[in-house]
Amino acid sequence: MLKFSKTLIITAMVWFIPTSLFAASVSFEPPSLVANQAKPFSTTVILNTEGQNLNAIDGTILISEQLASGITLSDSGSVVTYWVQRPEWNAEKRAITFSGTIPGGYTGQAGILFTIIFPPRLGGSVENAAVVASANSYLNDGLGTPARVSVSSFSLETNGAAPVDQEIKDQLFLDDSRPDNIPPEVFSPQVARDDNVFDGKWFINFATTDKQSGISHYEIQETRSGRLNASGWKQVESPYLLQDQDLHSFIYVVAVDRQGNERMIKVFPRNPLTWWQRYSRDLLIGLGLLVVVTTAVIVSRSRNNQKEV
């Protein structure tokens, strides 16, 4: 009876422990590799929520001075669908910073955040080749409750290396020899206004993912006529301050992946112009040309008549 009571008490204690006590983790996969690499090599930053549902993550990763050159980043296969700050490498600080949200939240043990790609190297072991210096995550509870996060490091070792998790490897697209003919995922740009963003002016939010080579960049074009101009594209980041604050323009947003595949989304104007307003410039040009041609014809005929007389 006493043994049963102890078991019941322990079970109850575990049951009522707050979920936040089970810390999520940000780690590397693989956690280590052999020191000498004849080809570019990589490690992927992984989020393990430990059963919690998280909807935001940010952090900083520091890179050893011995590896702080030629670094590239890829968000291929990332569980983050909206980057507040896409993973960015600062060579001067030897730091990678990132911040993103996951609408609807994410629960899982092997959520890809992004991948760090290093150039080939010959050299000795590096114990702390990459270290998660800080990481913050937040519960998907509608309150933005902070969740505890444990962190780890990535190392290069003289002998042996940790095996690569095949499930994670299959989700990555780091080999340029593999064809990527699939455009980024369909997305829904949102026109919005907020007193805390761009001084309350109208802006547009957009974000998508690419499950193969990853998103390279976004381009945007605003046009009141609805017609595209080849020289009118701008490479931008979200959120983007709209040039047409009257919201008369069609907005085209293009997501481009690292292999050059594109996904274009058209956003219709909130305050559309009438057809004659949209094409007033064309009409004026057309009328101007008509006047010029008519005048030229009249002058030509007048001269011919004078010659005949």
mmCIF file with all atom_site columns, C-alpha atoms in Angstrom, residues 11-194:
data_model
loop_
_atom_site.group_PDB
_atom_site.id
_atom_site.type_symbol
_atom_site.label_atom_id
_atom_site.label_alt_id
_atom_site.label_comp_id
_atom_site.label_asym_id
_atom_site.label_entity_id
_atom_site.label_seq_id
_atom_site.pdbx_PDB_ins_code
_atom_site.Cartn_x
_atom_site.Cartn_y
_atom_site.Cartn_z
_atom_site.occupancy
_atom_site.B_iso_or_equiv
_atom_site.pdbx_formal_charge
_atom_site.auth_seq_id
_atom_site.auth_comp_id
_atom_site.auth_asym_id
_atom_site.auth_atom_id
_atom_site.pdbx_PDB_model_num
ATOM 1   C CA . THR A 1 11  ? 2.896  10.335 -10.881 1.00 0.00 ? 11  THR A CA 1
ATOM 2   C CA . ALA A 1 12  ? 0.799  13.256 -9.667  1.00 0.00 ? 12  ALA A CA 1
ATOM 3   C CA . MET A 1 13  ? 3.889  15.442 -9.245  1.00 0.00 ? 13  MET A CA 1
ATOM 4   C CA . VAL A 1 14  ? 5.043  14.721 -12.801 1.00 0.00 ? 14  VAL A CA 1
ATOM 5   C CA . TRP A 1 15  ? 1.532  15.271 -14.149 1.00 0.00 ? 15  TRP A CA 1
ATOM 6   C CA . PHE A 1 16  ? 1.208  18.709 -12.575 1.00 0.00 ? 16  PHE A CA 1
ATOM 7   C CA . ILE A 1 17  ? 4.705  19.975 -13.426 1.00 0.00 ? 17  ILE A CA 1
ATOM 8   C CA . PRO A 1 18  ? 4.253  23.040 -15.682 1.00 0.00 ? 18  PRO A CA 1
ATOM 9   C CA . THR A 1 19  ? 5.058  22.338 -19.316 1.00 0.00 ? 19  THR A CA 1
ATOM 10  C CA . SER A 1 20  ? 7.493  25.262 -19.335 1.00 0.00 ? 20  SER A CA 1
ATOM 11  C CA . LEU A 1 21  ? 9.814  23.300 -17.036 1.00 0.00 ? 21  LEU A CA 1
ATOM 12  C CA . PHE A 1 22  ? 10.526 20.911 -19.908 1.00 0.00 ? 22  PHE A CA 1
ATOM 13  C CA . ALA A 1 23  ? 12.996 23.114 -21.758 1.00 0.00 ? 23  ALA A CA 1
ATOM 14  C CA . ALA A 1 24  ? 12.958 23.263 -25.530 1.00 0.00 ? 24  ALA A CA 1
ATOM 15  C CA . SER A 1 25  ? 16.383 22.959 -27.121 1.00 0.00 ? 25  SER A CA 1
ATOM 16  C CA . VAL A 1 26  ? 18.303 24.514 -29.989 1.00 0.00 ? 26  VAL A CA 1
ATOM 17  C CA . SER A 1 27  ? 21.059 22.205 -31.164 1.00 0.00 ? 27  SER A CA 1
ATOM 18  C CA . PHE A 1 28  ? 23.120 21.186 -34.187 1.00 0.00 ? 28  PHE A CA 1
ATOM 19  C CA . GLU A 1 29  ? 22.681 18.193 -36.479 1.00 0.00 ? 29  GLU A CA 1
ATOM 20  C CA . PRO A 1 30  ? 25.180 16.679 -36.795 1.00 0.00 ? 30  PRO A CA 1
ATOM 21  C CA . PRO A 1 31  ? 26.708 17.930 -33.519 1.00 0.00 ? 31  PRO A CA 1
ATOM 22  C CA . SER A 1 32  ? 30.219 17.160 -34.782 1.00 0.00 ? 32  SER A CA 1
ATOM 23  C CA . LEU A 1 33  ? 32.201 16.366 -37.941 1.00 0.00 ? 33  LEU A CA 1
ATOM 24  C CA . VAL A 1 34  ? 35.757 15.383 -38.785 1.00 0.00 ? 34  VAL A CA 1
ATOM 25  C CA . ALA A 1 35  ? 38.129 18.340 -38.821 1.00 0.00 ? 35  ALA A CA 1
ATOM 26  C CA . ASN A 1 36  ? 39.481 17.932 -42.374 1.00 0.00 ? 36  ASN A CA 1
ATOM 27  C CA . GLN A 1 37  ? 36.869 18.554 -45.058 1.00 0.00 ? 37  GLN A CA 1
ATOM 28  C CA . ALA A 1 38  ? 37.758 18.447 -48.767 1.00 0.00 ? 38  ALA A CA 1
ATOM 29  C CA . LYS A 1 39  ? 34.332 19.778 -49.769 1.00 0.00 ? 39  LYS A CA 1
ATOM 30  C CA . PRO A 1 40  ? 31.929 22.345 -48.296 1.00 0.00 ? 40  PRO A CA 1
ATOM 31  C CA . PHE A 1 41  ? 30.323 20.938 -45.154 1.00 0.00 ? 41  PHE A CA 1
ATOM 32  C CA . SER A 1 42  ? 27.360 21.934 -43.052 1.00 0.00 ? 42  SER A CA 1
ATOM 33  C CA . THR A 1 43  ? 25.467 21.590 -39.820 1.00 0.00 ? 43  THR A CA 1
ATOM 34  C CA . THR A 1 44  ? 21.776 22.293 -39.347 1.00 0.00 ? 44  THR A CA 1
ATOM 35  C CA . VAL A 1 45  ? 20.313 24.266 -36.452 1.00 0.00 ? 45  VAL A CA 1
ATOM 36  C CA . ILE A 1 46  ? 17.471 22.194 -34.998 1.00 0.00 ? 46  ILE A CA 1
ATOM 37  C CA . LEU A 1 47  ? 14.559 23.071 -32.697 1.00 0.00 ? 47  LEU A CA 1
ATOM 38  C CA . ASN A 1 48  ? 13.216 20.431 -30.310 1.00 0.00 ? 48  ASN A CA 1
ATOM 39  C CA . THR A 1 49  ? 10.119 21.748 -28.536 1.00 0.00 ? 49  THR A CA 1
ATOM 40  C CA . GLU A 1 50  ? 10.020 18.904 -25.974 1.00 0.00 ? 50  GLU A CA 1
ATOM 41  C CA . GLY A 1 51  ? 6.281  18.500 -26.432 1.00 0.00 ? 51  GLY A CA 1
ATOM 42  C CA . GLN A 1 52  ? 5.489  22.206 -26.208 1.00 0.00 ? 52  GLN A CA 1
ATOM 43  C CA . ASN A 1 53  ? 3.785  24.205 -28.948 1.00 0.00 ? 53  ASN A CA 1
ATOM 44  C CA . LEU A 1 54  ? 6.020  27.156 -29.862 1.00 0.00 ? 54  LEU A CA 1
ATOM 45  C CA . ASN A 1 55  ? 5.261  29.963 -32.294 1.00 0.00 ? 55  ASN A CA 1
ATOM 46  C CA . ALA A 1 56  ? 8.351  32.194 -32.137 1.00 0.00 ? 56  ALA A CA 1
ATOM 47  C CA . ILE A 1 57  ? 12.107 31.740 -31.872 1.00 0.00 ? 57  ILE A CA 1
ATOM 48  C CA . ASP A 1 58  ? 15.122 34.033 -31.958 1.00 0.00 ? 58  ASP A CA 1
ATOM 49  C CA . GLY A 1 59  ? 18.764 33.739 -31.090 1.00 0.00 ? 59  GLY A CA 1
ATOM 50  C CA . THR A 1 60  ? 22.441 34.288 -31.781 1.00 0.00 ? 60  THR A CA 1
ATOM 51  C CA . ILE A 1 61  ? 25.069 31.752 -32.819 1.00 0.00 ? 61  ILE A CA 1
ATOM 52  C CA . LEU A 1 62  ? 28.771 32.543 -32.490 1.00 0.00 ? 62  LEU A CA 1
ATOM 53  C CA . ILE A 1 63  ? 31.290 31.021 -34.900 1.00 0.00 ? 63  ILE A CA 1
ATOM 54  C CA . SER A 1 64  ? 34.881 30.181 -34.012 1.00 0.00 ? 64  SER A CA 1
ATOM 55  C CA . GLU A 1 65  ? 37.517 32.504 -35.464 1.00 0.00 ? 65  GLU A CA 1
ATOM 56  C CA . GLN A 1 66  ? 39.039 29.475 -37.218 1.00 0.00 ? 66  GLN A CA 1
ATOM 57  C CA . LEU A 1 67  ? 35.873 29.062 -39.319 1.00 0.00 ? 67  LEU A CA 1
ATOM 58  C CA . ALA A 1 68  ? 34.721 32.659 -39.674 1.00 0.00 ? 68  ALA A CA 1
ATOM 59  C CA . SER A 1 69  ? 35.131 33.060 -43.431 1.00 0.00 ? 69  SER A CA 1
ATOM 60  C CA . GLY A 1 70  ? 33.154 32.007 -46.475 1.00 0.00 ? 70  GLY A CA 1
ATOM 61  C CA . ILE A 1 71  ? 30.055 31.115 -44.457 1.00 0.00 ? 71  ILE A CA 1
ATOM 62  C CA . THR A 1 72  ? 26.691 30.873 -46.225 1.00 0.00 ? 72  THR A CA 1
ATOM 63  C CA . LEU A 1 73  ? 23.241 30.176 -44.799 1.00 0.00 ? 73  LEU A CA 1
ATOM 64  C CA . SER A 1 74  ? 20.189 28.319 -46.098 1.00 0.00 ? 74  SER A CA 1
ATOM 65  C CA . ASP A 1 75  ? 16.657 28.209 -44.678 1.00 0.00 ? 75  ASP A CA 1
ATOM 66  C CA . SER A 1 76  ? 15.677 25.273 -46.888 1.00 0.00 ? 76  SER A CA 1
ATOM 67  C CA . GLY A 1 77  ? 13.040 23.151 -45.138 1.00 0.00 ? 77  GLY A CA 1
ATOM 68  C CA . SER A 1 78  ? 12.697 25.571 -42.217 1.00 0.00 ? 78  SER A CA 1
ATOM 69  C CA . VAL A 1 79  ? 9.711  25.281 -39.875 1.00 0.00 ? 79  VAL A CA 1
ATOM 70  C CA . VAL A 1 80  ? 9.794  29.082 -39.597 1.00 0.00 ? 80  VAL A CA 1
ATOM 71  C CA . THR A 1 81  ? 7.316  30.478 -42.095 1.00 0.00 ? 81  THR A CA 1
ATOM 72  C CA . TYR A 1 82  ? 7.752  34.183 -41.332 1.00 0.00 ? 82  TYR A CA 1
ATOM 73  C CA . TRP A 1 83  ? 11.207 35.609 -40.715 1.00 0.00 ? 83  TRP A CA 1
ATOM 74  C CA . VAL A 1 84  ? 11.289 38.829 -38.721 1.00 0.00 ? 84  VAL A CA 1
ATOM 75  C CA . GLN A 1 85  ? 15.036 38.671 -39.338 1.00 0.00 ? 85  GLN A CA 1
ATOM 76  C CA . ARG A 1 86  ? 16.189 36.048 -41.788 1.00 0.00 ? 86  ARG A CA 1
ATOM 77  C CA . PRO A 1 87  ? 19.349 34.258 -40.555 1.00 0.00 ? 87  PRO A CA 1
ATOM 78  C CA . GLU A 1 88  ? 22.162 36.739 -41.167 1.00 0.00 ? 88  GLU A CA 1
ATOM 79  C CA . TRP A 1 89  ? 25.922 36.300 -40.927 1.00 0.00 ? 89  TRP A CA 1
ATOM 80  C CA . ASN A 1 90  ? 27.962 39.184 -39.490 1.00 0.00 ? 90  ASN A CA 1
ATOM 81  C CA . ALA A 1 91  ? 31.629 38.480 -40.248 1.00 0.00 ? 91  ALA A CA 1
ATOM 82  C CA . GLU A 1 92  ? 32.889 41.297 -38.038 1.00 0.00 ? 92  GLU A CA 1
ATOM 83  C CA . LYS A 1 93  ? 31.091 39.974 -34.951 1.00 0.00 ? 93  LYS A CA 1
ATOM 84  C CA . ARG A 1 94  ? 31.429 36.331 -36.053 1.00 0.00 ? 94  ARG A CA 1
ATOM 85  C CA . ALA A 1 95  ? 27.742 35.977 -35.257 1.00 0.00 ? 95  ALA A CA 1
ATOM 86  C CA . ILE A 1 96  ? 24.598 34.630 -36.896 1.00 0.00 ? 96  ILE A CA 1
ATOM 87  C CA . THR A 1 97  ? 21.400 36.288 -35.708 1.00 0.00 ? 97  THR A CA 1
ATOM 88  C CA . PHE A 1 98  ? 17.865 35.153 -36.484 1.00 0.00 ? 98  PHE A CA 1
ATOM 89  C CA . SER A 1 99  ? 14.281 35.804 -35.451 1.00 0.00 ? 99  SER A CA 1
ATOM 90  C CA . GLY A 1 100 ? 11.113 34.248 -36.798 1.00 0.00 ? 100 GLY A CA 1
ATOM 91  C CA . THR A 1 101 ? 7.561  33.210 -36.086 1.00 0.00 ? 101 THR A CA 1
ATOM 92  C CA . ILE A 1 102 ? 5.564  30.063 -36.790 1.00 0.00 ? 102 ILE A CA 1
ATOM 93  C CA . PRO A 1 103 ? 1.857  30.929 -37.187 1.00 0.00 ? 103 PRO A CA 1
ATOM 94  C CA . GLY A 1 104 ? -0.208 28.131 -35.662 1.00 0.00 ? 104 GLY A CA 1
ATOM 95  C CA . GLY A 1 105 ? 2.811  26.966 -33.692 1.00 0.00 ? 105 GLY A CA 1
ATOM 96  C CA . TYR A 1 106 ? 5.166  24.014 -34.041 1.00 0.00 ? 106 TYR A CA 1
ATOM 97  C CA . THR A 1 107 ? 5.536  20.881 -31.933 1.00 0.00 ? 107 THR A CA 1
ATOM 98  C CA . GLY A 1 108 ? 8.287  18.418 -32.781 1.00 0.00 ? 108 GLY A CA 1
ATOM 99  C CA . GLN A 1 109 ? 11.725 17.024 -32.074 1.00 0.00 ? 109 GLN A CA 1
ATOM 100 C CA . ALA A 1 110 ? 13.567 17.872 -35.290 1.00 0.00 ? 110 ALA A CA 1
ATOM 101 C CA . GLY A 1 111 ? 12.326 21.206 -36.599 1.00 0.00 ? 111 GLY A CA 1
ATOM 102 C CA . ILE A 1 112 ? 14.836 22.694 -39.031 1.00 0.00 ? 112 ILE A CA 1
ATOM 103 C CA . LEU A 1 113 ? 15.562 26.377 -38.398 1.00 0.00 ? 113 LEU A CA 1
ATOM 104 C CA . PHE A 1 114 ? 18.386 26.895 -40.911 1.00 0.00 ? 114 PHE A CA 1
ATOM 105 C CA . THR A 1 115 ? 21.669 25.404 -42.086 1.00 0.00 ? 115 THR A CA 1
ATOM 106 C CA . ILE A 1 116 ? 25.197 26.790 -41.755 1.00 0.00 ? 116 ILE A CA 1
ATOM 107 C CA . ILE A 1 117 ? 27.447 25.940 -44.706 1.00 0.00 ? 117 ILE A CA 1
ATOM 108 C CA . PHE A 1 118 ? 31.224 26.156 -44.299 1.00 0.00 ? 118 PHE A CA 1
ATOM 109 C CA . PRO A 1 119 ? 33.871 26.126 -47.066 1.00 0.00 ? 119 PRO A CA 1
ATOM 110 C CA . PRO A 1 120 ? 36.397 23.256 -47.337 1.00 0.00 ? 120 PRO A CA 1
ATOM 111 C CA . ARG A 1 121 ? 39.155 23.311 -44.721 1.00 0.00 ? 121 ARG A CA 1
ATOM 112 C CA . LEU A 1 122 ? 42.286 21.491 -43.612 1.00 0.00 ? 122 LEU A CA 1
ATOM 113 C CA . GLY A 1 123 ? 43.173 21.836 -39.967 1.00 0.00 ? 123 GLY A CA 1
ATOM 114 C CA . GLY A 1 124 ? 42.934 20.530 -36.449 1.00 0.00 ? 124 GLY A CA 1
ATOM 115 C CA . SER A 1 125 ? 39.960 20.031 -34.196 1.00 0.00 ? 125 SER A CA 1
ATOM 116 C CA . VAL A 1 126 ? 37.775 22.948 -33.086 1.00 0.00 ? 126 VAL A CA 1
ATOM 117 C CA . GLU A 1 127 ? 35.885 22.241 -29.878 1.00 0.00 ? 127 GLU A CA 1
ATOM 118 C CA . ASN A 1 128 ? 33.370 25.092 -30.127 1.00 0.00 ? 128 ASN A CA 1
ATOM 119 C CA . ALA A 1 129 ? 33.171 25.656 -33.865 1.00 0.00 ? 129 ALA A CA 1
ATOM 120 C CA . ALA A 1 130 ? 29.645 27.051 -33.464 1.00 0.00 ? 130 ALA A CA 1
ATOM 121 C CA . VAL A 1 131 ? 27.915 27.872 -30.194 1.00 0.00 ? 131 VAL A CA 1
ATOM 122 C CA . VAL A 1 132 ? 24.328 28.925 -29.529 1.00 0.00 ? 132 VAL A CA 1
ATOM 123 C CA . ALA A 1 133 ? 25.119 32.004 -27.444 1.00 0.00 ? 133 ALA A CA 1
ATOM 124 C CA . SER A 1 134 ? 21.477 32.854 -26.789 1.00 0.00 ? 134 SER A CA 1
ATOM 125 C CA . ALA A 1 135 ? 18.042 31.582 -27.756 1.00 0.00 ? 135 ALA A CA 1
ATOM 126 C CA . ASN A 1 136 ? 14.516 32.632 -26.856 1.00 0.00 ? 136 ASN A CA 1
ATOM 127 C CA . SER A 1 137 ? 11.280 30.865 -27.687 1.00 0.00 ? 137 SER A CA 1
ATOM 128 C CA . TYR A 1 138 ? 7.640  31.590 -26.923 1.00 0.00 ? 138 TYR A CA 1
ATOM 129 C CA . LEU A 1 139 ? 4.607  29.413 -26.309 1.00 0.00 ? 139 LEU A CA 1
ATOM 130 C CA . ASN A 1 140 ? 1.704  29.432 -28.737 1.00 0.00 ? 140 ASN A CA 1
ATOM 131 C CA . ASP A 1 141 ? -0.722 30.324 -25.944 1.00 0.00 ? 141 ASP A CA 1
ATOM 132 C CA . GLY A 1 142 ? -1.944 33.717 -27.118 1.00 0.00 ? 142 GLY A CA 1
ATOM 133 C CA . LEU A 1 143 ? 0.056  35.403 -24.353 1.00 0.00 ? 143 LEU A CA 1
ATOM 134 C CA . GLY A 1 144 ? 3.577  35.178 -25.727 1.00 0.00 ? 144 GLY A CA 1
ATOM 135 C CA . THR A 1 145 ? 4.744  33.283 -22.655 1.00 0.00 ? 145 THR A CA 1
ATOM 136 C CA . PRO A 1 146 ? 8.524  32.706 -22.748 1.00 0.00 ? 146 PRO A CA 1
ATOM 137 C CA . ALA A 1 147 ? 9.604  29.059 -22.868 1.00 0.00 ? 147 ALA A CA 1
ATOM 138 C CA . ARG A 1 148 ? 12.841 27.782 -21.370 1.00 0.00 ? 148 ARG A CA 1
ATOM 139 C CA . VAL A 1 149 ? 15.473 26.891 -23.969 1.00 0.00 ? 149 VAL A CA 1
ATOM 140 C CA . SER A 1 150 ? 18.609 24.803 -23.562 1.00 0.00 ? 150 SER A CA 1
ATOM 141 C CA . VAL A 1 151 ? 21.468 25.265 -26.023 1.00 0.00 ? 151 VAL A CA 1
ATOM 142 C CA . SER A 1 152 ? 24.467 23.312 -27.317 1.00 0.00 ? 152 SER A CA 1
ATOM 143 C CA . SER A 1 153 ? 27.472 23.573 -29.630 1.00 0.00 ? 153 SER A CA 1
ATOM 144 C CA . PHE A 1 154 ? 28.934 22.140 -32.843 1.00 0.00 ? 154 PHE A CA 1
ATOM 145 C CA . SER A 1 155 ? 32.511 20.864 -33.006 1.00 0.00 ? 155 SER A CA 1
ATOM 146 C CA . LEU A 1 156 ? 35.117 19.586 -35.440 1.00 0.00 ? 156 LEU A CA 1
ATOM 147 C CA . GLU A 1 157 ? 37.000 16.553 -34.208 1.00 0.00 ? 157 GLU A CA 1
ATOM 148 C CA . THR A 1 158 ? 40.226 14.902 -35.311 1.00 0.00 ? 158 THR A CA 1
ATOM 149 C CA . ASN A 1 159 ? 38.816 11.391 -35.105 1.00 0.00 ? 159 ASN A CA 1
ATOM 150 C CA . GLY A 1 160 ? 35.320 10.292 -36.023 1.00 0.00 ? 160 GLY A CA 1
ATOM 151 C CA . ALA A 1 161 ? 32.102 12.270 -36.301 1.00 0.00 ? 161 ALA A CA 1
ATOM 152 C CA . ALA A 1 162 ? 28.522 12.009 -35.164 1.00 0.00 ? 162 ALA A CA 1
ATOM 153 C CA . PRO A 1 163 ? 26.174 10.286 -37.637 1.00 0.00 ? 163 PRO A CA 1
ATOM 154 C CA . VAL A 1 164 ? 23.798 12.481 -39.613 1.00 0.00 ? 164 VAL A CA 1
ATOM 155 C CA . ASP A 1 165 ? 20.094 12.113 -38.854 1.00 0.00 ? 165 ASP A CA 1
ATOM 156 C CA . GLN A 1 166 ? 18.721 10.816 -42.183 1.00 0.00 ? 166 GLN A CA 1
ATOM 157 C CA . GLU A 1 167 ? 15.245 12.235 -41.522 1.00 0.00 ? 167 GLU A CA 1
ATOM 158 C CA . ILE A 1 168 ? 16.702 15.722 -41.271 1.00 0.00 ? 168 ILE A CA 1
ATOM 159 C CA . LYS A 1 169 ? 19.091 15.201 -44.182 1.00 0.00 ? 169 LYS A CA 1
ATOM 160 C CA . ASP A 1 170 ? 16.195 14.205 -46.449 1.00 0.00 ? 170 ASP A CA 1
ATOM 161 C CA . GLN A 1 171 ? 14.501 17.543 -45.758 1.00 0.00 ? 171 GLN A CA 1
ATOM 162 C CA . LEU A 1 172 ? 17.536 19.581 -46.773 1.00 0.00 ? 172 LEU A CA 1
ATOM 163 C CA . PHE A 1 173 ? 18.468 20.722 -50.255 1.00 0.00 ? 173 PHE A CA 1
ATOM 164 C CA . LEU A 1 174 ? 22.124 21.680 -50.113 1.00 0.00 ? 174 LEU A CA 1
ATOM 165 C CA . ASP A 1 175 ? 23.493 19.910 -53.183 1.00 0.00 ? 175 ASP A CA 1
ATOM 166 C CA . ASP A 1 176 ? 23.486 22.265 -56.186 1.00 0.00 ? 176 ASP A CA 1
ATOM 167 C CA . SER A 1 177 ? 23.666 19.271 -58.538 1.00 0.00 ? 177 SER A CA 1
ATOM 168 C CA . ARG A 1 178 ? 20.139 18.246 -57.553 1.00 0.00 ? 178 ARG A CA 1
ATOM 169 C CA . PRO A 1 179 ? 17.514 19.887 -59.792 1.00 0.00 ? 179 PRO A CA 1
ATOM 170 C CA . ASP A 1 180 ? 15.050 22.269 -58.169 1.00 0.00 ? 180 ASP A CA 1
ATOM 171 C CA . ASN A 1 181 ? 12.258 23.046 -60.618 1.00 0.00 ? 181 ASN A CA 1
ATOM 172 C CA . ILE A 1 182 ? 9.593  23.746 -58.018 1.00 0.00 ? 182 ILE A CA 1
ATOM 173 C CA . PRO A 1 183 ? 8.728  27.391 -57.220 1.00 0.00 ? 183 PRO A CA 1
ATOM 174 C CA . PRO A 1 184 ? 8.240  28.668 -53.664 1.00 0.00 ? 184 PRO A CA 1
ATOM 175 C CA . GLU A 1 185 ? 4.989  27.868 -51.866 1.00 0.00 ? 185 GLU A CA 1
ATOM 176 C CA . VAL A 1 186 ? 1.833  29.917 -52.544 1.00 0.00 ? 186 VAL A CA 1
ATOM 177 C CA . PHE A 1 187 ? 1.481  32.783 -50.059 1.00 0.00 ? 187 PHE A CA 1
ATOM 178 C CA . SER A 1 188 ? -0.912 35.613 -49.185 1.00 0.00 ? 188 SER A CA 1
ATOM 179 C CA . PRO A 1 189 ? 0.599  39.100 -48.848 1.00 0.00 ? 189 PRO A CA 1
ATOM 180 C CA . GLN A 1 190 ? -1.337 41.321 -46.446 1.00 0.00 ? 190 GLN A CA 1
ATOM 181 C CA . VAL A 1 191 ? -1.751 45.095 -46.734 1.00 0.00 ? 191 VAL A CA 1
ATOM 182 C CA . ALA A 1 192 ? -1.959 46.607 -43.261 1.00 0.00 ? 192 ALA A CA 1
ATOM 183 C CA . ARG A 1 193 ? -1.442 49.698 -41.161 1.00 0.00 ? 193 ARG A CA 1
ATOM 184 C CA . ASP A 1 194 ? -0.187 49.940 -37.576 1.00 0.00 ? 194 ASP A CA 1
#
